[in-house]
XYZ file of C-alpha atoms in Angstrom:
706
model
C -46.709 39.914 -46.088
C -43.380 40.861 -44.555
C -44.900 44.132 -43.355
C -47.762 42.249 -41.793
C -45.384 39.938 -39.940
C -43.313 42.897 -38.751
C -46.410 44.695 -37.501
C -47.591 41.506 -35.812
C -44.263 41.053 -34.000
C -44.280 44.695 -32.954
C -47.795 44.247 -31.574
C -46.726 41.176 -29.632
C -43.769 43.041 -28.129
C -45.883 46.027 -27.121
C -48.545 43.750 -25.669
C -45.926 41.839 -23.708
C -44.513 45.043 -22.279
C -47.913 46.379 -21.331
C -48.888 43.359 -19.242
C -45.548 42.460 -17.704
C -43.353 45.526 -17.685
C -42.458 45.115 -14.025
C -40.608 42.487 -11.940
C -43.733 40.761 -10.670
C -45.393 37.475 -11.554
C -49.152 37.259 -11.887
C -51.108 34.468 -10.242
C -54.488 32.929 -10.969
C -55.643 33.403 -7.374
C -57.422 36.431 -5.955
C -57.013 36.670 -2.204
C -59.899 38.658 -0.653
C -59.050 41.468 1.747
C -61.593 41.970 4.497
C -61.495 45.120 6.611
C -59.981 43.994 9.909
C -60.071 46.112 13.023
C -58.354 45.794 16.404
C -59.485 42.704 18.310
C -61.135 41.621 15.082
C -64.017 43.899 16.084
C -66.058 45.955 13.643
C -68.908 48.279 14.564
C -69.121 50.889 11.841
C -71.825 53.252 12.985
C -72.792 50.617 15.559
C -74.538 48.783 12.725
C -74.256 45.007 12.722
C -71.211 44.844 15.043
C -69.168 41.668 15.089
C -65.790 39.992 14.910
C -63.302 38.800 12.287
C -61.801 35.309 12.400
C -58.949 33.699 10.488
C -59.219 30.006 9.586
C -55.704 28.496 9.304
C -57.000 25.479 7.369
C -57.995 27.471 4.278
C -56.895 31.061 5.000
C -60.471 32.340 5.013
C -61.263 35.566 6.869
C -64.840 35.538 8.111
C -66.994 38.199 9.735
C -69.214 36.864 12.519
C -71.957 39.150 13.745
C -72.252 39.683 17.466
C -74.396 36.986 19.023
C -73.759 34.469 16.230
C -71.653 31.325 16.662
C -68.007 31.453 15.538
C -67.607 27.678 15.702
C -65.448 26.412 12.870
C -64.435 29.927 11.806
C -60.884 29.670 13.177
C -58.981 32.124 15.374
C -60.183 35.521 16.517
C -57.954 38.150 14.910
C -56.665 39.842 18.030
C -53.028 40.980 18.028
C -51.421 41.998 21.296
C -49.281 45.067 21.849
C -46.409 42.832 22.973
C -45.985 39.127 22.191
C -42.877 38.016 24.079
C -43.138 34.312 23.171
C -42.135 34.943 19.548
C -39.720 37.815 20.225
C -35.946 38.063 20.421
C -33.351 40.813 20.414
C -29.893 41.042 18.868
C -27.213 43.619 19.592
C -24.908 44.833 16.831
C -22.346 47.600 17.412
C -24.268 48.774 20.471
C -27.666 48.926 18.758
C -30.389 46.616 20.100
C -32.619 45.200 17.366
C -36.045 43.720 18.123
C -37.596 40.910 16.078
C -40.664 38.637 15.957
C -40.512 35.139 14.428
C -43.758 34.471 12.579
C -43.232 31.249 10.646
C -40.809 28.759 9.090
C -40.552 27.239 5.621
C -38.170 24.679 4.107
C -36.230 25.581 0.960
C -33.843 23.039 -0.587
C -33.788 21.058 2.649
C -32.937 24.081 4.812
C -35.211 25.963 7.191
C -35.921 29.648 6.603
C -37.633 31.726 9.291
C -40.033 34.577 8.656
C -38.897 37.610 10.654
C -41.010 40.711 11.284
C -38.848 43.574 12.497
C -40.121 45.026 15.739
C -38.323 48.347 15.241
C -39.522 51.316 13.212
C -36.875 52.032 10.591
C -37.881 55.574 9.699
C -40.550 57.436 7.805
C -41.729 56.563 4.327
C -38.857 57.571 1.998
C -40.653 56.899 -1.286
C -42.342 59.203 -3.784
C -44.458 56.666 -5.684
C -48.090 57.721 -5.967
C -49.279 54.224 -6.877
C -49.648 51.206 -4.622
C -47.829 48.427 -6.455
C -45.091 46.517 -4.602
C -42.286 46.180 -7.158
C -38.527 46.154 -6.431
C -37.732 47.266 -10.019
C -39.644 50.557 -9.965
C -37.904 53.783 -8.950
C -39.627 55.536 -6.080
C -41.393 52.343 -4.967
C -41.093 51.206 -1.340
C -40.029 47.719 -2.494
C -37.091 49.148 -4.429
C -35.984 51.342 -1.512
C -36.084 48.368 0.851
C -33.997 46.207 -1.484
C -31.449 48.830 -2.520
C -30.891 51.793 -0.189
C -32.099 50.100 2.989
C -30.496 46.731 2.221
C -27.180 48.514 1.656
C -27.224 50.409 4.954
C -29.404 53.432 4.271
C -31.358 54.890 7.189
C -34.777 56.451 7.263
C -34.743 59.886 8.847
C -32.221 59.089 11.569
C -33.843 55.814 12.621
C -31.844 52.588 12.905
C -30.300 50.991 9.826
C -30.558 47.337 8.887
C -28.751 45.002 11.302
C -25.475 44.131 9.558
C -25.272 40.804 11.413
C -28.582 39.604 10.000
C -28.112 40.978 6.470
C -25.941 38.066 5.140
C -28.641 35.548 6.102
C -31.625 37.277 4.450
C -33.006 35.050 1.678
C -34.717 36.013 -1.544
C -38.426 35.235 -1.501
C -41.520 35.447 -3.720
C -43.783 37.828 -1.822
C -47.518 37.575 -2.505
C -49.448 40.813 -3.019
C -53.219 40.461 -2.783
C -55.540 41.033 -5.730
C -56.574 44.586 -6.595
C -59.347 45.166 -9.133
C -58.066 48.738 -9.560
C -54.364 47.880 -9.777
C -52.048 50.458 -11.349
C -51.616 50.153 -15.093
C -49.515 47.169 -16.156
C -50.105 45.144 -12.995
C -52.307 42.053 -12.642
C -55.714 42.500 -11.097
C -55.263 39.078 -9.508
C -52.689 38.199 -6.855
C -49.084 38.621 -7.927
C -45.662 37.901 -6.447
C -42.588 40.129 -6.240
C -39.193 38.436 -5.947
C -36.846 40.262 -3.560
C -35.221 39.950 -0.156
C -37.000 42.523 1.996
C -40.719 43.237 2.097
C -43.418 44.589 4.376
C -46.107 42.591 6.168
C -49.302 41.964 4.162
C -52.880 42.241 5.366
C -53.296 38.481 4.889
C -50.240 37.849 7.080
C -51.602 40.300 9.633
C -54.655 38.056 9.966
C -52.677 34.803 9.789
C -50.047 35.793 12.368
C -52.131 37.987 14.651
C -51.374 35.627 17.562
C -47.632 36.155 17.037
C -47.363 39.826 16.128
C -46.643 42.478 18.718
C -48.180 45.626 17.221
C -46.287 47.878 19.623
C -42.880 48.648 18.075
C -39.585 50.193 19.140
C -38.542 53.634 17.982
C -34.898 54.357 18.674
C -34.881 51.785 21.482
C -38.152 52.654 23.235
C -41.435 50.790 22.890
C -43.986 53.201 21.477
C -47.660 53.128 20.613
C -47.962 56.500 18.959
C -50.720 57.426 16.519
C -48.696 56.642 13.416
C -49.198 54.268 10.515
C -46.835 51.361 9.787
C -46.973 50.445 6.112
C -48.086 47.058 4.795
C -47.467 45.875 1.222
C -51.147 45.224 0.488
C -53.239 47.551 -1.698
C -56.559 48.871 -0.467
C -58.734 48.496 -3.578
C -57.640 51.517 -5.513
C -54.394 52.356 -7.307
C -52.985 54.786 -4.725
C -53.391 53.551 -1.145
C -51.638 50.890 0.933
C -52.858 49.105 4.018
C -51.256 50.104 7.337
C -50.990 48.816 10.881
C -52.090 51.681 13.116
C -49.360 52.040 15.734
C -51.614 53.038 18.591
C -54.370 50.452 18.731
C -53.125 47.692 16.447
C -56.035 48.047 14.004
C -55.554 48.218 10.257
C -56.139 51.357 8.239
C -54.815 52.821 4.987
C -52.890 55.816 3.700
C -51.521 56.979 0.368
C -48.492 55.030 -0.872
C -46.391 58.221 -0.622
C -47.719 59.265 2.792
C -44.633 60.881 4.292
C -45.113 60.178 8.001
C -45.948 56.466 7.616
C -43.339 54.271 9.322
C -41.297 51.416 7.873
C -41.258 48.013 9.627
C -39.529 45.482 7.341
C -40.120 41.743 7.000
C -37.834 39.057 5.562
C -36.863 35.382 5.658
C -33.522 34.395 7.190
C -31.563 31.187 6.742
C -31.390 28.775 9.672
C -27.671 29.579 9.707
C -28.489 32.918 11.322
C -29.576 31.140 14.487
C -26.653 28.719 14.180
C -23.954 31.379 13.769
C -25.197 34.513 15.572
C -25.284 34.101 19.340
C -28.270 35.762 20.978
C -28.832 36.975 24.516
C -30.991 34.088 25.741
C -32.528 36.218 28.490
C -34.290 38.196 25.734
C -35.399 35.184 23.705
C -39.061 34.166 23.799
C -40.173 30.611 24.483
C -41.015 29.847 20.839
C -37.674 31.208 19.628
C -35.887 29.083 22.228
C -37.519 26.039 20.650
C -36.117 27.022 17.252
C -32.559 27.398 18.568
C -32.883 24.219 20.613
C -33.956 22.195 17.554
C -31.083 23.589 15.475
C -28.655 22.701 18.321
C -25.956 25.259 17.368
C -22.408 24.790 18.635
C -22.039 28.455 19.707
C -23.915 27.840 22.984
C -22.537 26.150 26.097
C -24.128 22.948 27.490
C -25.855 24.908 30.246
C -27.185 27.403 27.700
C -28.509 24.580 25.535
C -30.262 23.067 28.536
C -31.806 26.452 29.326
C -33.050 26.663 25.742
C -34.812 23.347 26.248
C -36.630 24.746 29.281
C -34.207 23.249 31.806
C -32.541 25.058 34.672
C -30.682 24.149 37.839
C -30.423 26.293 40.977
C -27.867 25.589 43.685
C -28.139 27.324 47.056
C -25.455 26.910 49.707
C -25.585 28.745 53.019
C -21.821 29.185 52.932
C -22.463 31.862 50.289
C -23.558 33.921 53.289
C -26.628 35.621 51.828
C -30.402 35.337 51.592
C -30.800 38.118 49.033
C -34.308 39.335 48.226
C -33.699 38.732 44.520
C -33.281 35.012 45.220
C -35.320 34.432 48.358
C -38.678 35.264 49.903
C -37.647 35.214 53.552
C -40.878 35.399 55.544
C -39.237 33.320 58.304
C -36.516 35.863 58.920
C -34.278 32.855 58.466
C -30.589 33.243 59.138
C -27.383 31.518 58.151
C -25.543 30.079 61.157
C -21.833 30.011 61.853
C -21.497 26.765 59.883
C -23.052 28.224 56.735
C -26.378 26.408 57.169
C -29.875 27.847 56.615
C -31.670 28.157 59.958
C -35.504 28.331 59.681
C -37.369 29.360 62.817
C -40.632 28.075 64.293
C -43.756 28.186 62.134
C -42.125 30.035 59.240
C -41.155 29.380 55.630
C -38.584 30.650 53.184
C -39.096 30.504 49.431
C -36.394 30.126 46.769
C -37.524 32.232 43.821
C -37.433 30.376 40.503
C -35.734 32.178 37.590
C -38.979 31.917 35.620
C -42.545 30.855 36.283
C -43.126 27.175 35.603
C -46.222 25.364 34.411
C -46.091 21.655 33.784
C -42.853 19.736 33.393
C -40.930 18.040 36.180
C -39.212 19.610 39.172
C -36.761 17.988 41.593
C -35.883 19.558 44.944
C -32.968 18.281 47.022
C -31.676 19.409 50.426
C -29.448 18.214 53.248
C -31.419 17.987 56.490
C -28.996 18.841 59.289
C -28.783 18.286 63.050
C -32.005 20.088 63.899
C -35.072 19.057 61.937
C -37.917 19.492 64.393
C -41.035 17.435 63.771
C -42.352 19.180 60.679
C -39.865 20.037 57.962
C -41.760 20.626 54.686
C -40.730 21.052 51.044
C -43.442 22.564 48.880
C -44.432 24.761 45.973
C -45.909 28.239 45.860
C -48.448 29.373 43.298
C -47.546 32.480 41.369
C -49.161 35.404 43.183
C -50.025 33.357 46.286
C -48.893 34.616 49.703
C -48.606 31.241 51.413
C -47.739 27.680 50.398
C -50.145 26.339 53.027
C -50.603 22.562 52.635
C -49.063 22.535 49.129
C -46.323 20.155 50.191
C -45.406 16.995 48.248
C -43.015 16.128 51.091
C -42.801 16.650 54.824
C -41.453 14.855 57.899
C -44.355 13.832 60.068
C -44.475 12.430 63.591
C -41.847 13.027 66.279
C -38.229 13.880 65.471
C -37.282 10.336 66.516
C -39.764 8.769 64.106
C -39.309 11.019 61.068
C -41.857 9.450 58.762
C -41.932 10.802 55.179
C -45.338 12.134 54.189
C -47.212 14.351 51.738
C -50.463 16.284 51.526
C -53.034 14.549 49.357
C -54.915 17.831 49.028
C -54.115 21.425 49.893
C -55.961 21.288 53.190
C -55.331 20.485 56.850
C -55.658 16.839 57.860
C -55.103 15.490 54.366
C -51.634 14.132 55.034
C -50.529 10.620 54.071
C -47.288 8.669 54.350
C -45.024 7.642 51.492
C -44.673 3.877 51.149
C -41.350 2.223 50.457
C -40.774 1.251 46.863
C -39.230 -2.121 47.703
C -41.939 -3.040 50.207
C -45.230 -1.187 50.132
C -46.225 -2.634 53.496
C -43.845 -0.211 55.245
C -43.678 3.559 55.462
C -40.618 5.540 54.384
C -38.830 6.265 57.687
C -36.297 9.087 57.941
C -34.896 7.821 61.272
C -33.120 4.967 59.445
C -30.486 7.594 58.626
C -27.957 9.501 60.664
C -28.178 13.280 60.333
C -27.468 14.992 58.085
C -29.355 13.028 55.464
C -30.398 14.149 51.999
C -33.998 14.409 50.848
C -34.874 14.467 47.157
C -38.454 14.930 45.984
C -39.399 14.698 42.293
C -42.761 16.042 41.171
C -44.401 15.819 37.765
C -46.231 19.145 37.527
C -48.396 17.887 34.656
C -49.888 14.886 36.443
C -49.269 15.506 40.145
C -47.181 12.332 40.326
C -44.505 12.458 43.032
C -41.888 10.265 44.659
C -39.110 10.746 47.244
C -35.652 9.375 47.932
C -33.721 9.680 51.182
C -29.992 9.015 51.232
C -27.142 9.118 53.720
C -25.431 7.007 56.352
C -27.552 4.301 57.919
C -28.167 4.631 61.650
C -27.003 1.062 62.212
C -23.552 0.363 60.822
C -23.018 3.760 59.242
C -23.035 2.494 55.640
C -24.320 4.599 52.727
C -27.760 3.762 51.430
C -30.636 5.214 49.457
C -34.290 4.488 50.097
C -36.967 5.263 47.512
C -40.644 5.775 48.049
C -43.373 4.400 45.877
C -44.980 6.924 43.539
C -48.127 8.750 44.491
C -50.445 11.271 42.829
C -51.002 14.620 44.489
C -54.119 16.390 43.281
C -55.640 18.908 43.042
C -52.911 21.327 44.133
C -50.354 20.093 41.593
C -51.503 19.740 37.990
C -50.973 21.132 34.489
C -53.130 24.206 35.131
C -51.064 25.489 38.062
C -48.303 28.062 37.710
C -45.518 28.025 40.321
C -42.920 30.676 41.072
C -41.189 29.512 44.289
C -40.034 26.418 46.147
C -40.888 26.709 49.823
C -39.034 25.266 52.841
C -41.258 25.351 55.914
C -40.621 24.594 59.563
C -43.869 23.616 61.318
C -42.297 22.700 64.672
C -41.158 24.630 67.724
C -37.605 23.489 67.114
C -35.490 25.298 64.524
C -34.883 23.396 61.280
C -31.530 23.527 59.516
C -31.095 22.721 55.819
C -28.258 23.190 53.355
C -26.921 22.310 49.892
C -30.242 22.987 48.232
C -30.534 22.013 44.561
C -33.580 22.653 42.387
C -33.755 21.250 38.849
C -36.600 21.937 36.439
C -37.281 20.304 33.078
C -40.156 21.710 31.021
C -40.225 18.576 28.874
C -42.082 16.636 31.555
C -41.958 12.907 32.105
C -39.177 11.135 30.194
C -41.175 7.946 29.670
C -43.013 6.988 26.518
C -44.145 3.399 27.189
C -43.425 0.596 29.667
C -44.411 -2.858 28.433
C -43.703 -6.421 29.528
C -41.911 -8.709 27.086
C -42.540 -11.683 29.383
C -43.225 -12.324 33.069
C -39.732 -11.141 34.096
C -38.809 -8.580 31.415
C -39.805 -4.975 30.759
C -39.170 -2.965 27.603
C -38.976 0.689 28.642
C -39.169 3.264 25.839
C -38.269 6.862 26.641
C -38.811 10.077 24.709
C -36.518 10.669 21.731
C -34.317 13.113 23.658
C -33.288 10.440 26.201
C -30.112 8.350 25.952
C -29.979 5.160 28.058
C -26.331 4.259 27.257
C -25.072 4.567 30.859
C -27.936 2.746 32.591
C -27.120 -0.479 34.445
C -29.311 -2.856 36.445
C -28.486 -1.029 39.687
C -30.018 2.142 38.220
C -33.432 0.514 37.767
C -35.754 0.360 40.772
C -39.218 -1.128 40.762
C -41.973 -1.961 43.201
C -41.296 -5.194 45.128
C -38.665 -6.520 42.713
C -34.958 -6.329 41.792
C -33.411 -5.733 38.360
C -30.756 -8.314 37.401
C -29.821 -6.947 33.939
C -30.415 -3.839 31.843
C -29.628 -3.620 28.116
C -29.671 -0.072 26.676
C -30.410 0.672 23.028
C -30.747 4.365 22.207
C -33.889 5.570 23.951
C -34.991 2.013 24.770
C -34.102 -0.173 27.728
C -34.727 -3.895 28.190
C -34.689 -4.914 31.871
C -34.889 -8.427 33.381
C -36.037 -8.833 36.988
C -35.396 -11.407 39.690
C -39.072 -12.153 40.345
C -42.111 -12.251 38.148
C -43.639 -8.870 37.479
C -46.822 -8.027 39.307
C -49.960 -8.349 37.235
C -50.983 -4.983 38.700
C -47.852 -3.249 37.367
C -46.244 -0.860 39.817
C -43.852 2.066 39.910
C -40.474 2.218 38.143
C -37.550 4.618 38.604
C -34.613 4.674 36.182
C -31.565 6.676 37.228
C -28.532 7.710 35.183
C -30.511 8.688 32.111
C -28.858 11.306 29.907
C -30.118 13.742 27.323
C -29.245 12.895 23.735
C -30.141 16.397 22.522
C -27.811 18.482 24.709
C -24.045 18.647 24.828
C -23.875 17.882 28.530
C -22.658 14.518 29.814
C -23.504 15.309 33.438
C -27.189 16.195 33.140
C -29.577 13.457 34.185
C -33.185 13.455 33.034
C -35.315 14.149 36.078
C -38.682 12.907 34.803
C -37.455 9.404 35.538
C -40.232 7.834 37.603
C -43.630 6.606 36.460
C -46.459 4.246 37.291
C -47.074 1.461 34.788
C -49.504 -1.349 34.084
C -48.604 -4.890 33.062
C -49.047 -4.723 29.296
C -47.399 -7.292 27.033
C -45.306 -6.076 24.105
C -45.355 -7.902 20.777
C -41.582 -8.134 20.518
C -38.313 -6.278 21.147
C -35.828 -5.639 18.337
C -32.851 -3.597 17.230
C -30.384 -3.412 14.350
C -26.626 -2.747 14.308
C -23.974 -2.367 11.586
C -21.180 -4.756 12.538
C -18.178 -3.743 10.444
C -18.690 -0.393 8.727
C -16.499 -0.060 5.642
C -16.699 2.410 2.774
C -14.216 1.395 0.057
C -15.140 -0.476 -3.099
C -14.906 -4.256 -2.659
C -15.504 -4.179 1.112
C -18.145 -6.422 2.663
C -20.475 -4.977 5.291
C -22.910 -6.837 7.526
C -25.806 -5.756 9.707
C -27.486 -7.826 12.406
C -31.077 -7.617 13.561
C -31.626 -8.893 17.093
C -35.136 -9.618 18.304
C -36.950 -11.238 21.166
C -40.469 -12.597 20.815
C -43.049 -11.398 23.275
C -46.810 -11.404 22.976
C -47.043 -12.273 19.277
C -48.064 -15.376 17.398
C -46.156 -14.250 14.312
C -44.680 -11.022 12.998
C -42.975 -10.689 9.597
C -39.786 -8.588 9.580
C -37.458 -7.531 6.776
C -33.779 -6.544 7.093
C -31.861 -4.679 4.387
C -28.493 -2.892 4.008
C -27.911 0.099 1.708
C -24.801 2.088 0.726
C -24.914 5.779 -0.230
C -22.655 8.264 -1.972
C -24.164 11.618 -1.146
C -27.868 11.337 -1.932
C -27.348 8.459 -4.387
C -27.813 4.775 -3.488
C -24.829 2.857 -4.873
C -25.529 -0.572 -3.404
C -28.297 -2.532 -1.732
C -28.349 -5.997 -0.170
C -30.804 -8.792 -0.695
C -33.818 -8.529 1.594
C -33.592 -10.895 4.568
C -37.117 -11.950 5.537
C -37.960 -13.780 8.763
C -40.724 -14.246 11.320
C -40.824 -13.467 15.022
C -42.935 -16.008 16.862
C -43.940 -16.286 20.488
C -43.059 -18.993 22.955
C -39.462 -18.039 23.718
C -37.870 -15.101 25.526
C -34.430 -15.902 24.093
C -32.831 -13.362 21.785
C -32.615 -14.360 18.107
C -30.595 -12.774 15.282
C -30.572 -12.435 11.496
C -27.819 -10.918 9.315
C -27.786 -9.044 5.994
C -24.616 -8.775 3.858
C -23.577 -6.219 1.230
C -20.379 -6.079 -0.879
C -19.661 -2.560 -2.121
C -19.229 -2.086 -5.864
C -18.154 1.547 -5.413
C -16.820 3.807 -2.688
C -19.500 4.951 -0.233
C -19.726 7.628 2.448
C -22.733 6.278 4.410
C -24.025 2.793 5.267
C -27.598 2.362 6.522
C -29.442 -0.687 7.826
C -33.231 -0.900 8.026
C -35.528 -3.325 9.832
C -39.131 -3.177 8.629
C -42.196 -4.418 10.472
C -44.768 -6.001 8.134
C -43.466 -4.001 5.164
C -44.591 -0.765 6.796
C -42.774 2.519 6.174
C -40.874 4.133 7.740
C -38.560 1.458 9.099
C -39.368 0.306 12.615
C -35.632 0.258 13.478
C -32.556 1.588 11.706
C -28.819 2.145 12.105
C -26.470 4.545 10.312
C -22.682 4.592 9.937
C -21.106 7.548 8.115
C -17.526 8.083 7.034
């Protein structure tokens, strides 16, 4: 009996070794591997040609024959040679490293980003004749990547691993697709290998084809040579691995020990890489900028953070003494006079080149209009690739130089001009001759919607006092809309008299209009809600301008603003401009949101509310209160609940009784309710929540942390 047991145990041990001798974990899934060619196109022998598609909803790869519908099949698998949107570079000890960001996951509450190296790190250094991907097997590419390469080894004189990124590389379970002819000891289903550095898989090639740049850098130069870049996926036998063919971007296969195949690693990095390693933002793609912007790292200056958010400001002053071709398109042969002012001659335009092409968002153009303005000074926009900004002007001075009426082109064609109406009185045009020269013109254009408005400021002609006049908003279509791409701001002189301008400032914000909703709480009160990135803390009543009315009070609350007006609001709504808005997501106190004007309709809100913590305290025995303030609007009854909670780390250590109350219509007066909590233990965070009809998440909240 003892012998039998011993033999049985020995059998179990041998069996265990035979099925799991390596550092991989089998899975129950079997991911299919379709043959995928460049552009997703397949025409083997010109028989049944067609295309491959990847469906992100279920990961399915589907072949669609030419002429058949691909509806519902997902995305055409069509990688580009270069994909700049997802690319960035990093320089370490003089070596420039190129990367693509393919994806992001969350691990233990922290983001990790999937990085595909865009450099070739040498030729295949491994001797393994089988196609497993296992970091515990000598001679296997996975082991080389996670030992020699991870520790600074180079492949045949190519670049070594970036030492600045190495500390942030995270361990990951890498999926290897099923292989019915897997090498002995490996699952025939999918399996995972736990290690830090891997290669791209064929499934990821399909999934991320819209993000991958198949052209790669070899010792600093972008190449598309006829070489194979190894993937970690098997082919369907025990010896070959999939490859990315480095000349066309198609997939192929070679033997696992194919000596001239190139290495292009892949790994996940902690979010701390982007927080701690400062990148050259001029080399960072638009999607990577979004990542850095969301992480909001302290290593970048306020201006750099604004640039990451798609915001830039250009200042042009004639006293700089140059109209360089890198900054200007000077078709007017404009000059700079002895006073340092731009002098634009008859019938000509100059264009200030934007640092990047813009599509959508909001742009503001400001300029001082000096002694000579002629009868046709224009500020406009130039399409990318266009040779003339003809009639693409959201602002121009029409009429005689004495009249100076502010106008705009309704369409990009002659004779389609119209005048701006005054914001405070739509019965009158916006006249420039109410100002002494020089006066300042500021035009703000929403490039998504074509919405535009103008302000003119300076000394009044009569009395010499400072004033600002705003126009009503208008919509300029079709030459300004979301589909258009602009590359220049044009300043055009349409008159026989020279036009002089100076102190030009151009601000662009890719985020677009700052408004979320504008609703009426009652006949005299608006609740204005802005996007989450807007802070209203510095806004006063004088900053709020509206059609045919005057603001008498403005109460800011985060990204919300409650404004009372002198007269009843128009049933037709109108146009509202809110100045002195700030960004809550950038470390810059001076930047004002420029998408700050919008048309609105008279729509009643149910109610306005907010919650504040009155006396934050964190020691045991302290009493804390929170107050909910609310104003009834268009509601016959709304149930609200207020609650206070105390936290120590992630643990709730105290919670108040729920304060329940109803908001009812019929009064525009502010009402309040208070919740109270006495701490039974020390806390580090106090939170207050105000729920609407027991719905989660809380409609309003406040946080105070020690």
